[in-house]
Amino acid sequence: MISDGVEDEEKWLAAAITGLQQNSFYMHRALDSNNLRDALKYSAQMLSELRTSRLSPHKYYELYMRAFDELRKLEMFFKEETRRGCSIIDLYELVQHAGNILPRLYLLCTVGSVYIKSKEAPAKDVLKDLVEMCRGIQHPVRGLFLRSYLSQISRDKLPDIGSEYEGDADTVTDAVEFVLQNFTEMNKLWVRMQHQGPAREKERREKERSELRDLVGKNLHVLSQIEGVDLDMYRDTVLPRILEQVVNCKDELAQYYLMDCVIQVFPDEYHLQTLEILLSACPQLQPSVDIKTVLSQLMERLSNYAASSTEVLPEFFQVEAFAKLNNAIGKVIEAQVDMPIAGAVTLYSSLLTFTLHVHPDRLDYVDQILGACVKKLSGKGKLDDSRATKQIVALLSAPLEKYNDIETALKLSNYPRVMEHLDDGTNKVMAGVIIQSIIKNRTHISTADKVEALFELIKGLIKDSDEKLHDEIDEEDFNEEQNSVARLIQMLYNDDPEEMLKIICTVRKYILTGGPKRLPFTVPPLIFNSLKLVRRLQSQEENAAGEEVAPTPKKIFPILNQTIEALSAVPVPELALRLYLQCAEAANDCDLEPVAYEFFTQAYILYEEEISDSRAQVTAVHLIIGTLQRMNVFGVENRDTLTHKATGYSAKLLKKPDQCRAVYACSHLFWVDDSDSIKDGERVLLCLKRALRIANAAQQMSNATRGSSGSVTLFIEILNKYLYFFEKGNSEISVSVIQGLIELITTEMHSENMTPDPAADAFFASTLRYIQFQKQKEGALGEKYEPIKA
Amino acid sequence: MVLVLALGDLHISHRAPDLPAKFKSMLVPGKIQHIICTGNLCIKEVHDYLRTICPDLHIARGEYDEETRYPETKTLTIGQFKLGVCHGHQVIPWGDLDSLAMLQRQLDVDILVTGHTHQFTAYKHEAGVVINPGSATGAYSSITYDVNPSFVLMDIDALRVVVYVYELIDGEVKVDKIDFKKTTTTQVAH
């Protein structure tokens, strides 16, 4: 059915164009022979094609354009005629004899154009006559195109200020009046289309109306271009008249389009100054009009206007733009109960953007907007609507981007309340946005209160929500989330130790609610922040001897201990061990022997009870030995106990090479350069000898299981250790001991069972070179080394 | 001219949030041929970031690294130089140059890059050079107080290596340089 219609339309259009072309051919012949009568006759016939009712607006337009082109030539002819002496008034009279009204009016307008140009009558009179005469066509499509024609030919002939058509009688008021009248009539025709025809064709009609809307809107364009329309005229005449028509026509399509048109076409300064008038029209529009989009457009334009230059800002204050817009939005949202949440949030979002541009310092306005949003969202719980949540994220991100400073956003009391309405996933995304903003701007959050407010905001990341989500959270995403929380913890800082301790306690409170999955990420940064504070206090205590400085390391260590203990819930014994050892070192530096001992005890317990993986044990033992080696706070008994345990662990590592290396590392526990009391040469030698025995055992194992000797690397390592202590002045290590080991290694390397090991060879060679090098040194060192034969 | 970036002990995100902005803007992709990292990044994001600066990335395992499969030690040859990298928590006493020299002899390298102390050092001994690029983020260390963020850029040219150390002191990047020359294929001298 429809395709038939289209085909028919094509046929009719083709027929009409043919008719038009035929008549224009004859018309041209008449023009060429200066035959006015015939020209009029054929032009009237040509224009009759426009009387058709069969064409849709789209096709009618094609026909109209052709007619338009032909009428231009006719107009030129008329001008020539007047120069040849024909009276324009007579011509004006003559064309009215055309049989049918539509051709008659097109011709009249064409002559009218020449008439005005001739200035034989005031422009306003001709224009008035024409605009009234056009009332003769009440068919919407035909009428719209006719009036459009009138508008087109009259555009350059309006009695505007500075135009040649301005005179004593003709003023810009007349120009405005003419355009307004044409506009009003065109709108009426346009609206009338809505009610023509059966109800089932409503959609098609609306589509056709859509195609014609620019014809109506053009009038507003023309009005905006009239020089003489200044602010006063706009405010007192133009806008009220336009709005009157818009409201009275009670047509949804027209109202939406025309409001939008007004906003787009007239300058922003005018909008500012007429804000009240414009906004007061909004509630009077049909309830089905998408007024929120219109308002959003308006606010966007005004935001951009504000952003364009700071000089315009005072205008905004002067007209109380914010109050008016806020009011209007409130009224609209109240009136349109069915407005979807996404729509309401968009409105608030636009108002927020506007406020951030115009009143960036008025946090109370920003908070007000968020508050209104909260009110609209109240009772809705967590939103399900993805469009709405997207809008809310945009709403919440705007202040962050504008202020670049989370502290400002934290002052907005309604900010967290809005966030609560986001579903868990989006809430986390928003929390992530907040953290990114802090890290990017490298802002330091400096008080416990602000930290509390911040962590409340991002609590979606800190702990599981109350409603148990059984969704699988992607592991990578989770890790990224938690790492960003960890980085955030690094940004919390205050120079004042008391405040810093408060911050630490606040953070601790929050992260301990995070559960086993989050603790491995959040506990370490908190521990290190605390250790930094301890170190600061340590130097303070040294300076202010005798005075009780408010927080002391003594008060902080228990907090550290308890926090690391929380990791046992995960469990991550390796991490906890490392943290205990860090704390032990810090306690050592604060001269707190019992505290340091306690931390070591905790570390040792973890090692014995929780760390069973061989590789993990090797690293743990190295960390224990390395830390213990640096301890200077321990008395003899404590040190002995801890050392004894450490050497025990070393000897019990699974693989022989690991055992060997750990045991000779323990030798350093008995010899500390800086300390006079820890230089036990005998124990050092015992360790090294033990290491040798283990190395030997390793060799034998290798022989037994592989049929060949293993590497001599361990022996060479031990040799290097001998040399180390020899140089340090350990009297137990004599030249003969060293010589013996060198010979042992040499023998092993030349033995038959030896698997060639170039690395070991190089190592040995390098060691021997070292000995030679030391021999060449002057003084005691050279003398010491002299007897060694390499 | 081969540029080798040496850095480590960033401790992101346990002890530091990020590299200093001034360092980040200096580390431009495409300018550096190799990266040697002493470990303790600690998280994968840092690994990925380093790869964008240079795909030839050599990392030794630090005791806090999330990735446990990095090697304890690694050696590589660049031009005429043999380089080795080890985090350093395995070498006791920590930071002891003689013990590090022993490791250097064992690995048989001209340049040993090591970390753990968060303190920049460049130490020459008869078997070679030990370089500690410090902590690129200035992370807290139980061994060193007042850590300034630092990293090292080595310019290896035939038998000569120029070591540039970049330190962030009071918000300004200060550069220092040290020259090392290799006289034979086995020894490094001033």
PDB file of C-alpha atoms in Angstrom, chain A residues 459-648:
ATOM      1  CA  LYS A 459      33.459   2.628  51.518  1.00  0.00           C
ATOM      2  CA  GLY A 460      32.333   0.549  48.582  1.00  0.00           C
ATOM      3  CA  LEU A 461      35.995  -0.248  48.015  1.00  0.00           C
ATOM      4  CA  ILE A 462      36.885  -0.632  51.651  1.00  0.00           C
ATOM      5  CA  LYS A 463      34.520  -3.367  52.569  1.00  0.00           C
ATOM      6  CA  ASP A 464      31.874  -5.655  51.195  1.00  0.00           C
ATOM      7  CA  SER A 465      28.441  -4.122  50.955  1.00  0.00           C
ATOM      8  CA  ASP A 466      25.762  -5.343  53.266  1.00  0.00           C
ATOM      9  CA  GLU A 467      23.918  -7.119  50.519  1.00  0.00           C
ATOM     10  CA  LYS A 468      25.978 -10.150  49.734  1.00  0.00           C
ATOM     11  CA  LEU A 469      26.870 -10.020  46.085  1.00  0.00           C
ATOM     12  CA  HIS A 470      27.364 -13.416  44.622  1.00  0.00           C
ATOM     13  CA  ASP A 471      28.767 -11.988  41.421  1.00  0.00           C
ATOM     14  CA  GLU A 472      32.258 -13.096  40.598  1.00  0.00           C
ATOM     15  CA  ILE A 473      34.450 -10.071  40.915  1.00  0.00           C
ATOM     16  CA  ASP A 474      37.180 -10.103  38.330  1.00  0.00           C
ATOM     17  CA  GLU A 475      40.455 -10.715  40.147  1.00  0.00           C
ATOM     18  CA  GLU A 476      42.457  -8.223  38.140  1.00  0.00           C
ATOM     19  CA  ASP A 477      39.870  -5.521  38.706  1.00  0.00           C
ATOM     20  CA  PHE A 478      39.804  -6.260  42.405  1.00  0.00           C
ATOM     21  CA  ASN A 479      43.598  -6.055  42.653  1.00  0.00           C
ATOM     22  CA  GLU A 480      43.619  -2.765  40.790  1.00  0.00           C
ATOM     23  CA  GLU A 481      40.932  -1.413  43.095  1.00  0.00           C
ATOM     24  CA  GLN A 482      42.762  -2.383  46.241  1.00  0.00           C
ATOM     25  CA  ASN A 483      46.095  -1.158  44.939  1.00  0.00           C
ATOM     26  CA  SER A 484      44.530   2.222  44.365  1.00  0.00           C
ATOM     27  CA  VAL A 485      43.229   2.222  47.957  1.00  0.00           C
ATOM     28  CA  ALA A 486      46.778   1.362  49.066  1.00  0.00           C
ATOM     29  CA  ARG A 487      48.165   4.273  47.076  1.00  0.00           C
ATOM     30  CA  LEU A 488      45.514   6.508  48.568  1.00  0.00           C
ATOM     31  CA  ILE A 489      46.695   5.596  52.056  1.00  0.00           C
ATOM     32  CA  GLN A 490      50.107   7.002  51.065  1.00  0.00           C
ATOM     33  CA  MET A 491      48.478  10.369  50.370  1.00  0.00           C
ATOM     34  CA  LEU A 492      47.238  10.821  53.930  1.00  0.00           C
ATOM     35  CA  TYR A 493      49.721  12.943  55.801  1.00  0.00           C
ATOM     36  CA  ASN A 494      50.115  15.645  58.389  1.00  0.00           C
ATOM     37  CA  ASP A 495      53.271  17.201  59.788  1.00  0.00           C
ATOM     38  CA  ASP A 496      51.782  17.274  63.251  1.00  0.00           C
ATOM     39  CA  PRO A 497      52.429  13.883  64.855  1.00  0.00           C
ATOM     40  CA  GLU A 498      49.261  13.956  66.933  1.00  0.00           C
ATOM     41  CA  GLU A 499      47.056  14.529  63.930  1.00  0.00           C
ATOM     42  CA  MET A 500      49.016  11.962  61.937  1.00  0.00           C
ATOM     43  CA  LEU A 501      48.410   9.366  64.624  1.00  0.00           C
ATOM     44  CA  LYS A 502      44.713  10.183  64.526  1.00  0.00           C
ATOM     45  CA  ILE A 503      44.751   9.693  60.788  1.00  0.00           C
ATOM     46  CA  ILE A 504      46.486   6.341  61.191  1.00  0.00           C
ATOM     47  CA  CYS A 505      43.918   5.187  63.714  1.00  0.00           C
ATOM     48  CA  THR A 506      41.061   6.304  61.507  1.00  0.00           C
ATOM     49  CA  VAL A 507      42.444   4.445  58.501  1.00  0.00           C
ATOM     50  CA  ARG A 508      43.057   1.391  60.627  1.00  0.00           C
ATOM     51  CA  LYS A 509      39.464   1.422  61.784  1.00  0.00           C
ATOM     52  CA  TYR A 510      38.273   1.287  58.211  1.00  0.00           C
ATOM     53  CA  ILE A 511      40.667  -1.201  56.720  1.00  0.00           C
ATOM     54  CA  LEU A 512      40.104  -3.714  59.473  1.00  0.00           C
ATOM     55  CA  THR A 513      36.524  -4.029  58.243  1.00  0.00           C
ATOM     56  CA  GLY A 514      37.816  -5.001  54.812  1.00  0.00           C
ATOM     57  CA  GLY A 515      38.012  -8.721  55.302  1.00  0.00           C
ATOM     58  CA  PRO A 516      40.790 -11.188  54.448  1.00  0.00           C
ATOM     59  CA  LYS A 517      40.883 -10.414  50.750  1.00  0.00           C
ATOM     60  CA  ARG A 518      41.646  -6.752  51.248  1.00  0.00           C
ATOM     61  CA  LEU A 519      44.027  -6.812  54.228  1.00  0.00           C
ATOM     62  CA  PRO A 520      47.154  -7.869  52.288  1.00  0.00           C
ATOM     63  CA  PHE A 521      46.745  -4.719  50.188  1.00  0.00           C
ATOM     64  CA  THR A 522      45.754  -2.232  52.848  1.00  0.00           C
ATOM     65  CA  VAL A 523      47.758  -3.266  55.905  1.00  0.00           C
ATOM     66  CA  PRO A 524      51.300  -2.773  54.506  1.00  0.00           C
ATOM     67  CA  PRO A 525      50.822   0.877  53.514  1.00  0.00           C
ATOM     68  CA  LEU A 526      49.349   1.631  56.906  1.00  0.00           C
ATOM     69  CA  ILE A 527      52.264  -0.074  58.651  1.00  0.00           C
ATOM     70  CA  PHE A 528      54.797   1.886  56.654  1.00  0.00           C
ATOM     71  CA  ASN A 529      52.988   5.164  57.233  1.00  0.00           C
ATOM     72  CA  SER A 530      53.160   4.388  60.934  1.00  0.00           C
ATOM     73  CA  LEU A 531      56.840   3.476  60.760  1.00  0.00           C
ATOM     74  CA  LYS A 532      57.529   6.809  59.070  1.00  0.00           C
ATOM     75  CA  LEU A 533      55.777   8.522  61.957  1.00  0.00           C
ATOM     76  CA  VAL A 534      57.803   6.504  64.461  1.00  0.00           C
ATOM     77  CA  ARG A 535      60.987   7.596  62.780  1.00  0.00           C
ATOM     78  CA  ARG A 536      59.929  11.248  62.882  1.00  0.00           C
ATOM     79  CA  LEU A 537      59.122  10.967  66.583  1.00  0.00           C
ATOM     80  CA  GLN A 538      62.370   9.196  67.197  1.00  0.00           C
ATOM     81  CA  SER A 539      64.395  12.151  66.058  1.00  0.00           C
ATOM     82  CA  GLN A 540      62.065  14.479  67.903  1.00  0.00           C
ATOM     83  CA  GLU A 541      62.575  12.627  71.110  1.00  0.00           C
ATOM     84  CA  GLU A 542      66.269  12.857  70.650  1.00  0.00           C
ATOM     85  CA  ASN A 543      66.003  16.602  70.302  1.00  0.00           C
ATOM     86  CA  ALA A 544      63.518  17.357  73.020  1.00  0.00           C
ATOM     87  CA  ALA A 545      65.065  15.239  75.719  1.00  0.00           C
ATOM     88  CA  GLY A 546      63.044  15.089  78.897  1.00  0.00           C
ATOM     89  CA  GLU A 547      59.863  16.569  77.451  1.00  0.00           C
ATOM     90  CA  GLU A 548      56.965  14.215  76.929  1.00  0.00           C
ATOM     91  CA  VAL A 549      56.128  14.547  73.268  1.00  0.00           C
ATOM     92  CA  ALA A 550      52.466  13.702  72.897  1.00  0.00           C
ATOM     93  CA  PRO A 551      52.448  10.579  70.737  1.00  0.00           C
ATOM     94  CA  THR A 552      55.509   8.451  71.336  1.00  0.00           C
ATOM     95  CA  PRO A 553      56.829   5.428  69.495  1.00  0.00           C
ATOM     96  CA  LYS A 554      55.906   3.414  72.565  1.00  0.00           C
ATOM     97  CA  LYS A 555      52.256   4.184  71.922  1.00  0.00           C
ATOM     98  CA  ILE A 556      52.458   3.353  68.273  1.00  0.00           C
ATOM     99  CA  PHE A 557      54.156  -0.045  68.425  1.00  0.00           C
ATOM    100  CA  PRO A 558      51.221  -1.794  70.084  1.00  0.00           C
ATOM    101  CA  ILE A 559      48.971  -0.488  67.293  1.00  0.00           C
ATOM    102  CA  LEU A 560      51.426  -1.874  64.767  1.00  0.00           C
ATOM    103  CA  ASN A 561      51.541  -5.216  66.502  1.00  0.00           C
ATOM    104  CA  GLN A 562      47.776  -5.570  66.548  1.00  0.00           C
ATOM    105  CA  THR A 563      47.431  -4.486  62.958  1.00  0.00           C
ATOM    106  CA  ILE A 564      49.926  -7.041  61.696  1.00  0.00           C
ATOM    107  CA  GLU A 565      48.155  -9.652  63.787  1.00  0.00           C
ATOM    108  CA  ALA A 566      45.038  -9.021  61.734  1.00  0.00           C
ATOM    109  CA  LEU A 567      46.867 -10.542  58.782  1.00  0.00           C
ATOM    110  CA  SER A 568      46.625 -13.924  60.438  1.00  0.00           C
ATOM    111  CA  ALA A 569      42.999 -13.979  59.335  1.00  0.00           C
ATOM    112  CA  VAL A 570      43.993 -14.061  55.688  1.00  0.00           C
ATOM    113  CA  PRO A 571      46.572 -15.731  56.280  1.00  0.00           C
ATOM    114  CA  VAL A 572      49.736 -14.289  54.747  1.00  0.00           C
ATOM    115  CA  PRO A 573      52.533 -15.389  57.087  1.00  0.00           C
ATOM    116  CA  GLU A 574      55.369 -14.385  54.750  1.00  0.00           C
ATOM    117  CA  LEU A 575      54.124 -10.806  54.536  1.00  0.00           C
ATOM    118  CA  ALA A 576      53.455 -10.665  58.263  1.00  0.00           C
ATOM    119  CA  LEU A 577      56.964 -11.931  58.986  1.00  0.00           C
ATOM    120  CA  ARG A 578      58.478  -9.166  56.885  1.00  0.00           C
ATOM    121  CA  LEU A 579      56.378  -6.542  58.620  1.00  0.00           C
ATOM    122  CA  TYR A 580      57.291  -7.838  62.071  1.00  0.00           C
ATOM    123  CA  LEU A 581      60.972  -7.622  61.171  1.00  0.00           C
ATOM    124  CA  GLN A 582      60.516  -4.049  59.894  1.00  0.00           C
ATOM    125  CA  CYS A 583      58.919  -3.133  63.199  1.00  0.00           C
ATOM    126  CA  ALA A 584      61.728  -4.837  65.093  1.00  0.00           C
ATOM    127  CA  GLU A 585      64.260  -2.650  63.302  1.00  0.00           C
ATOM    128  CA  ALA A 586      62.241   0.441  64.098  1.00  0.00           C
ATOM    129  CA  ALA A 587      62.007  -0.582  67.756  1.00  0.00           C
ATOM    130  CA  ASN A 588      65.764  -1.109  67.716  1.00  0.00           C
ATOM    131  CA  ASP A 589      66.288   2.431  66.500  1.00  0.00           C
ATOM    132  CA  CYS A 590      64.026   3.689  69.309  1.00  0.00           C
ATOM    133  CA  ASP A 591      66.065   1.757  71.845  1.00  0.00           C
ATOM    134  CA  LEU A 592      63.084  -0.323  72.967  1.00  0.00           C
ATOM    135  CA  GLU A 593      64.598  -3.739  73.637  1.00  0.00           C
ATOM    136  CA  PRO A 594      61.491  -5.567  74.892  1.00  0.00           C
ATOM    137  CA  VAL A 595      59.411  -4.302  71.987  1.00  0.00           C
ATOM    138  CA  ALA A 596      62.061  -5.369  69.483  1.00  0.00           C
ATOM    139  CA  TYR A 597      62.318  -8.776  71.137  1.00  0.00           C
ATOM    140  CA  GLU A 598      58.565  -9.208  71.016  1.00  0.00           C
ATOM    141  CA  PHE A 599      58.506  -8.472  67.276  1.00  0.00           C
ATOM    142  CA  PHE A 600      61.278 -10.992  66.696  1.00  0.00           C
ATOM    143  CA  THR A 601      59.368 -13.555  68.719  1.00  0.00           C
ATOM    144  CA  GLN A 602      56.289 -13.045  66.566  1.00  0.00           C
ATOM    145  CA  ALA A 603      58.381 -13.383  63.421  1.00  0.00           C
ATOM    146  CA  TYR A 604      60.008 -16.574  64.666  1.00  0.00           C
ATOM    147  CA  ILE A 605      56.668 -18.111  65.635  1.00  0.00           C
ATOM    148  CA  LEU A 606      55.378 -17.427  62.154  1.00  0.00           C
ATOM    149  CA  TYR A 607      58.467 -19.011  60.665  1.00  0.00           C
ATOM    150  CA  GLU A 608      58.168 -22.127  62.766  1.00  0.00           C
ATOM    151  CA  GLU A 609      54.439 -22.600  62.486  1.00  0.00           C
ATOM    152  CA  GLU A 610      53.305 -21.123  59.221  1.00  0.00           C
ATOM    153  CA  ILE A 611      56.100 -21.043  56.670  1.00  0.00           C
ATOM    154  CA  SER A 612      56.703 -24.459  55.237  1.00  0.00           C
ATOM    155  CA  ASP A 613      57.466 -23.778  51.601  1.00  0.00           C
ATOM    156  CA  SER A 614      61.199 -24.337  51.058  1.00  0.00           C
ATOM    157  CA  ARG A 615      61.817 -21.321  48.854  1.00  0.00           C
ATOM    158  CA  ALA A 616      59.867 -19.092  51.236  1.00  0.00           C
ATOM    159  CA  GLN A 617      61.907 -20.435  54.126  1.00  0.00           C
ATOM    160  CA  VAL A 618      65.193 -19.534  52.437  1.00  0.00           C
ATOM    161  CA  THR A 619      64.133 -15.924  51.923  1.00  0.00           C
ATOM    162  CA  ALA A 620      62.640 -15.724  55.414  1.00  0.00           C
ATOM    163  CA  VAL A 621      65.859 -16.989  56.981  1.00  0.00           C
ATOM    164  CA  HIS A 622      67.909 -14.422  55.055  1.00  0.00           C
ATOM    165  CA  LEU A 623      65.589 -11.673  56.243  1.00  0.00           C
ATOM    166  CA  ILE A 624      65.826 -12.869  59.810  1.00  0.00           C
ATOM    167  CA  ILE A 625      69.613 -13.063  59.739  1.00  0.00           C
ATOM    168  CA  GLY A 626      69.953  -9.759  57.914  1.00  0.00           C
ATOM    169  CA  THR A 627      67.718  -7.971  60.406  1.00  0.00           C
ATOM    170  CA  LEU A 628      69.207  -9.576  63.480  1.00  0.00           C
ATOM    171  CA  GLN A 629      72.686  -8.729  62.272  1.00  0.00           C
ATOM    172  CA  ARG A 630      71.774  -5.031  62.454  1.00  0.00           C
ATOM    173  CA  MET A 631      70.250  -5.132  65.922  1.00  0.00           C
ATOM    174  CA  ASN A 632      72.261  -3.290  68.571  1.00  0.00           C
ATOM    175  CA  VAL A 633      69.606  -2.956  71.248  1.00  0.00           C
ATOM    176  CA  PHE A 634      69.726  -6.497  72.527  1.00  0.00           C
ATOM    177  CA  GLY A 635      71.469  -7.544  75.665  1.00  0.00           C
ATOM    178  CA  VAL A 636      73.645 -10.639  75.588  1.00  0.00           C
ATOM    179  CA  GLU A 637      70.984 -13.086  76.672  1.00  0.00           C
ATOM    180  CA  ASN A 638      68.314 -11.966  74.242  1.00  0.00           C
ATOM    181  CA  ARG A 639      70.776 -11.795  71.436  1.00  0.00           C
ATOM    182  CA  ASP A 640      72.048 -15.243  72.143  1.00  0.00           C
ATOM    183  CA  THR A 641      68.578 -16.743  72.199  1.00  0.00           C
ATOM    184  CA  LEU A 642      67.612 -15.155  68.910  1.00  0.00           C
ATOM    185  CA  THR A 643      70.945 -15.999  67.276  1.00  0.00           C
ATOM    186  CA  HIS A 644      70.780 -19.581  68.396  1.00  0.00           C
ATOM    187  CA  LYS A 645      67.318 -19.934  66.869  1.00  0.00           C
ATOM    188  CA  ALA A 646      68.416 -18.304  63.644  1.00  0.00           C
ATOM    189  CA  THR A 647      71.358 -20.621  63.184  1.00  0.00           C
ATOM    190  CA  GLY A 648      69.077 -23.519  63.971  1.00  0.00           C
TER     191      GLY A 648
END
